[in-house]
Tab-separated table of C-alpha atoms in Angstrom:
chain	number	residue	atom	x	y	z
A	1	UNK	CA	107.872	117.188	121.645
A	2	UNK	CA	105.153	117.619	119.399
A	3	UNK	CA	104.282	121.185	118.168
A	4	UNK	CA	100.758	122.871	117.734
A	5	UNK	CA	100.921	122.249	113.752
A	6	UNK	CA	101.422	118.595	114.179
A	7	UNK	CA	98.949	118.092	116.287
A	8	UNK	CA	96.282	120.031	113.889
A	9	UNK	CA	97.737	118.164	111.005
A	10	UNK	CA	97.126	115.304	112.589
A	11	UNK	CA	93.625	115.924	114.248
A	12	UNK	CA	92.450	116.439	110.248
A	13	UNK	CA	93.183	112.824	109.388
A	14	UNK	CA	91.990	111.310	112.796
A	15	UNK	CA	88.562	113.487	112.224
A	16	UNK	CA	88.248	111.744	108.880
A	17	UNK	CA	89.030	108.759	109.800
A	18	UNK	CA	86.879	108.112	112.922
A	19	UNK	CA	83.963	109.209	110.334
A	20	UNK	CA	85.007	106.183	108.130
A	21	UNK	CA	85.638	104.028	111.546
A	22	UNK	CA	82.280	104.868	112.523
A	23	UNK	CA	80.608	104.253	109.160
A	24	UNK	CA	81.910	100.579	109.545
A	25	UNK	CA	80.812	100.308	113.042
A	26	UNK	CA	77.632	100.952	112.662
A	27	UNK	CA	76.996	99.125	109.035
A	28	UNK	CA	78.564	96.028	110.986
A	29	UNK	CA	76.174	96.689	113.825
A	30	UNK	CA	73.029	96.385	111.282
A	31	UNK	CA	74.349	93.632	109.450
A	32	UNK	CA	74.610	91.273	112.897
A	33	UNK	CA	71.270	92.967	114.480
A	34	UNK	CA	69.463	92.129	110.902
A	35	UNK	CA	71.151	88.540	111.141
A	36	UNK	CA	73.102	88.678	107.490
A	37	UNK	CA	70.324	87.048	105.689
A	38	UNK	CA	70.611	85.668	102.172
A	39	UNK	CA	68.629	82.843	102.340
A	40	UNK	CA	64.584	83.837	102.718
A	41	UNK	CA	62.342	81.409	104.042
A	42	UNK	CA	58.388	82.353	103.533
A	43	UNK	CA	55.071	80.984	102.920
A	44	UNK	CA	54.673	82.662	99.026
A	45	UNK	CA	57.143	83.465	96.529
A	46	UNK	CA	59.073	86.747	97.280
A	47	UNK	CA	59.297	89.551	94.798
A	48	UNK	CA	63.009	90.645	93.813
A	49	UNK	CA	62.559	94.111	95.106
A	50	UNK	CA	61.008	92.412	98.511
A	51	UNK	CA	64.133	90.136	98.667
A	52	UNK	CA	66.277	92.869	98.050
A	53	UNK	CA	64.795	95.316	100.784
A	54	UNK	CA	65.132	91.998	103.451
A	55	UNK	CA	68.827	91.331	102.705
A	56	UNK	CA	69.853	94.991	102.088
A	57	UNK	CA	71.654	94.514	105.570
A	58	UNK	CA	73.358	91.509	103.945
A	59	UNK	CA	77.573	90.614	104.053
A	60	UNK	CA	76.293	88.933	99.912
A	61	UNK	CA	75.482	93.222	99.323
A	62	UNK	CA	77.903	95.327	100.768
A	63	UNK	CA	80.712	93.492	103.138
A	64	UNK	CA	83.381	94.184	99.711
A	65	UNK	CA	83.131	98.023	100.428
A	66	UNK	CA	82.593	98.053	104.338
A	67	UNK	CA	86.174	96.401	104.173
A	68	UNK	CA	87.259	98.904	101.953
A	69	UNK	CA	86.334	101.631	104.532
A	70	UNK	CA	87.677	99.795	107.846
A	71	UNK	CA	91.335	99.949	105.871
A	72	UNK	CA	90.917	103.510	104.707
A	73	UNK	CA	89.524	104.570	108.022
A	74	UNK	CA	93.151	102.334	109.474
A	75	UNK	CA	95.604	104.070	107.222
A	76	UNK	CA	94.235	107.312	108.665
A	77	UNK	CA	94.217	106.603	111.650
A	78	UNK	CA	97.883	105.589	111.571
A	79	UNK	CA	98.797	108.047	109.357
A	80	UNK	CA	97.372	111.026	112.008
A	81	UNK	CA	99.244	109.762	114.946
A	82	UNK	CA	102.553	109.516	112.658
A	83	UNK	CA	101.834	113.293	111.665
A	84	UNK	CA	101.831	113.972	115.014
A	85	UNK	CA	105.010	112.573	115.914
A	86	UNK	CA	106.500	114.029	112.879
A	87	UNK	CA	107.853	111.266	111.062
A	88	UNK	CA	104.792	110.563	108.574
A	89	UNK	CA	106.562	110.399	104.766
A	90	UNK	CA	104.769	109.911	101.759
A	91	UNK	CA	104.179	106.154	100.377
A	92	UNK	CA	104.302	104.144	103.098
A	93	UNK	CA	102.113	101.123	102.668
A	94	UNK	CA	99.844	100.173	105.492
A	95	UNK	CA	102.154	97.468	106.907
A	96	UNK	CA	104.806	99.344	106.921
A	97	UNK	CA	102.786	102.437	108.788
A	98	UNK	CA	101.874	99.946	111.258
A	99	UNK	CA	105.289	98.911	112.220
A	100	UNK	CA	106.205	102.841	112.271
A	101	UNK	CA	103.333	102.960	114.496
A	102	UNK	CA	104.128	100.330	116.933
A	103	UNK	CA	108.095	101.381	117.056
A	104	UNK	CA	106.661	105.148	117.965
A	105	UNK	CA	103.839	104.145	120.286
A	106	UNK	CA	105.086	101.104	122.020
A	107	UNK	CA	102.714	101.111	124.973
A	108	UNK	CA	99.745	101.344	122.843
A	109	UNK	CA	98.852	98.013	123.156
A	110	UNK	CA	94.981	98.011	122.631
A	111	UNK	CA	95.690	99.907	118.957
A	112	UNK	CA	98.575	97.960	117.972
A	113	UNK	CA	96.980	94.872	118.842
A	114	UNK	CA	93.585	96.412	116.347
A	115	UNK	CA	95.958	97.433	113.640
A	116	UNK	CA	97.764	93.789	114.051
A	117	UNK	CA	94.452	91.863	114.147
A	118	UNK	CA	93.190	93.361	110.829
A	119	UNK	CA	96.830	93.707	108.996
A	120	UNK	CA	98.440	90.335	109.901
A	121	UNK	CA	97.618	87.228	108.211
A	122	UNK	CA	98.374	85.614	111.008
A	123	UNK	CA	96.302	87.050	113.663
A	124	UNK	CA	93.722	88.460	111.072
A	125	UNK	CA	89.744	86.799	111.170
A	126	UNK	CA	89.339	83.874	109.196
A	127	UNK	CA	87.129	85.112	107.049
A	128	UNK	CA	89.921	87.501	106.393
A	129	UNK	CA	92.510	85.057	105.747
A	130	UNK	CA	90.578	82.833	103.719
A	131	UNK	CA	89.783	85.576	101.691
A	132	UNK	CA	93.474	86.624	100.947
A	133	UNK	CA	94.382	82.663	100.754
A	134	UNK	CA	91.664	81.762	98.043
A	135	UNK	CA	92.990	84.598	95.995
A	136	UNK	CA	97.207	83.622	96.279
A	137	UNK	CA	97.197	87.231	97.901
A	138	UNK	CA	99.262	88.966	100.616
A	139	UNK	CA	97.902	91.447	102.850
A	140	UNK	CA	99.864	94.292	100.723
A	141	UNK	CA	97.287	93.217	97.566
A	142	UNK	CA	94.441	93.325	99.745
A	143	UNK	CA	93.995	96.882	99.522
A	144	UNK	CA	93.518	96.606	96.087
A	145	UNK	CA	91.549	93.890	95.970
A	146	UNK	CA	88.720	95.867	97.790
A	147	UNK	CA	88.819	98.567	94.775
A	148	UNK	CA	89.075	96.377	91.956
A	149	UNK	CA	88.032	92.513	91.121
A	150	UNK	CA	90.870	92.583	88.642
A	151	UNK	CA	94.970	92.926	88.456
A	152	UNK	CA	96.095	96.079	86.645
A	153	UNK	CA	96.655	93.421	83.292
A	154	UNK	CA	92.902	92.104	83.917
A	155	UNK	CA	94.417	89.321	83.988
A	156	UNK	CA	93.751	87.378	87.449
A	157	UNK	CA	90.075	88.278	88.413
A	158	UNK	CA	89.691	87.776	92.558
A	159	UNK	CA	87.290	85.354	93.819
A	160	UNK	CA	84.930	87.457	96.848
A	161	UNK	CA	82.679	84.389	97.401
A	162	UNK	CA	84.755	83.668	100.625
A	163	UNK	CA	83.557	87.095	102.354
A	164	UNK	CA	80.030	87.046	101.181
A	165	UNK	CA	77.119	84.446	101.974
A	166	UNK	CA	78.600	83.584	105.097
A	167	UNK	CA	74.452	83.863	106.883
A	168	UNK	CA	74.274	83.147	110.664
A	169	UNK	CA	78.028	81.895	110.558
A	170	UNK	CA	78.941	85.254	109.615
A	171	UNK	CA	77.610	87.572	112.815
A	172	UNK	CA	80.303	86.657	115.146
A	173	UNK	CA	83.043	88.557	112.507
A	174	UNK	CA	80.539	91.946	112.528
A	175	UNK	CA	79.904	92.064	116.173
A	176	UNK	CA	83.596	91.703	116.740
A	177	UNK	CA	84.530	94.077	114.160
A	178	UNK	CA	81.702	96.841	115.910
A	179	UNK	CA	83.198	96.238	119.595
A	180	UNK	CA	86.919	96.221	117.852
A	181	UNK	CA	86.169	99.846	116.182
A	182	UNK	CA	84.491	101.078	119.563
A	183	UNK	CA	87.766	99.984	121.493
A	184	UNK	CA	89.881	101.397	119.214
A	185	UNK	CA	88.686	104.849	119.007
A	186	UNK	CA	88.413	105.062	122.693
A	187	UNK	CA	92.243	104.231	122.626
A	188	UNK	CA	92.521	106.756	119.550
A	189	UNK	CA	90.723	109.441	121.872
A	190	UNK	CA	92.923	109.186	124.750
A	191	UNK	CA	96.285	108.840	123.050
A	192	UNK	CA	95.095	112.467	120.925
A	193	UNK	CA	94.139	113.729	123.972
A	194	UNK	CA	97.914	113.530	125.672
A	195	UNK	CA	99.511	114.789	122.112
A	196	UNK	CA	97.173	117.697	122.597
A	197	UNK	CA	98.361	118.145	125.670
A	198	UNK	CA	102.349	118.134	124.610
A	199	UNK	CA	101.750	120.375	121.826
A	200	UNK	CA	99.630	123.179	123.954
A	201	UNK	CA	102.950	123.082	126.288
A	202	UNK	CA	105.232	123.123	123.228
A	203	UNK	CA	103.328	126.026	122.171
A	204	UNK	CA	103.705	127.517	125.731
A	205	UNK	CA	107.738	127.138	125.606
């Protein structure tokens, strides 16, 4: 049974993190509505400041920290609904706070499957993948990767030409990633809504 201070431990990191969710969602809407330009085609030579302003909605400018906010806005996520079942412990790394997830929410299949699709190489978009693969990293480094373009030595510098300049080909990853985001705090929503629930009746007993 979950208890009223779970549940308002919880509802703190699930606030934050649909803020982070929904700062993704809608920079990944822009980017596919703006059509992730890089390359400008006009009639006179462009000014930098002019080609700057038309690709400011561009994966080249800003996909490196949008990524860094979908798996922030993840780990929260996970993190809340494992504070509300009481068995969140400090440390965990995301992969291993997705299988915690997945052994406590088992019929949860539309979040496991978004917390799989963006945590597992194997299921993750290409883009994704090819990103970790270029780089000889795991999914464990790639949290890393997103904060710094260097090992702790500065020693192996990471490569981030596989995520950016990806232009028309790129719009099908940021329209899936908006519509992935929307699904999965509609999911995130109902599954609070029944620990609320349990912990109002714990709190009643």
């Amino acid at each position: 049974m979950h208890t009223k201070m779970q549940y308002e431990n919880a509802l703190s990191f699930w606030t934050l993190s649909f803020e982070y969710l929904m700062l993704v969602e809608n920079v990944a809407r822009e980017i596919a509505a703006q059509g992730n330009n890089w390359i400008i085609v006009d009639d006179y030579p462009i000014e930098e400041a002019e080609y700057e302003e038309r690709t400011r909605w561009s994966d080249h400018r800003i996909i490196i920290p949008l990524l860094f906010n979908l798996y922030h806005g993840i780990e929260l996520l996970v993190k809340g609904f494992l504070l509300a079942d009481g068995c969140m412990r400090p440390g965990h790394k995301l992969l291993r706070l997705r299988q915690l997830f997945s052994e406590k929410y088992p019929d949860e299949r539309e979040l496991n499957s978004f917390f799989a699709k963006y945590t597992d190489p194997q299921s993750m978009p290409p883009v994704l993948k090819e990103f970790l693969d270029s780089n000889h990293l795991g999914f464990q480094d790639l949290y890393e990767a997103l904060r710094y373009p260097s090992d702790l030595n500065f020693n192996a510098f990471n490569s981030y030409i596989s995520l950016k300049y990806n232009g028309k080909d790129g719009i099908e990853f940021f329209k899936r990633l908006q519509q992935d985001i929307i699904s999965a705090r509609i999911a995130a929503r109902k599954l609070g809504l029944i620990l609320e629930q349990e912990a109002n009746t714990s709190k009643l007993d």
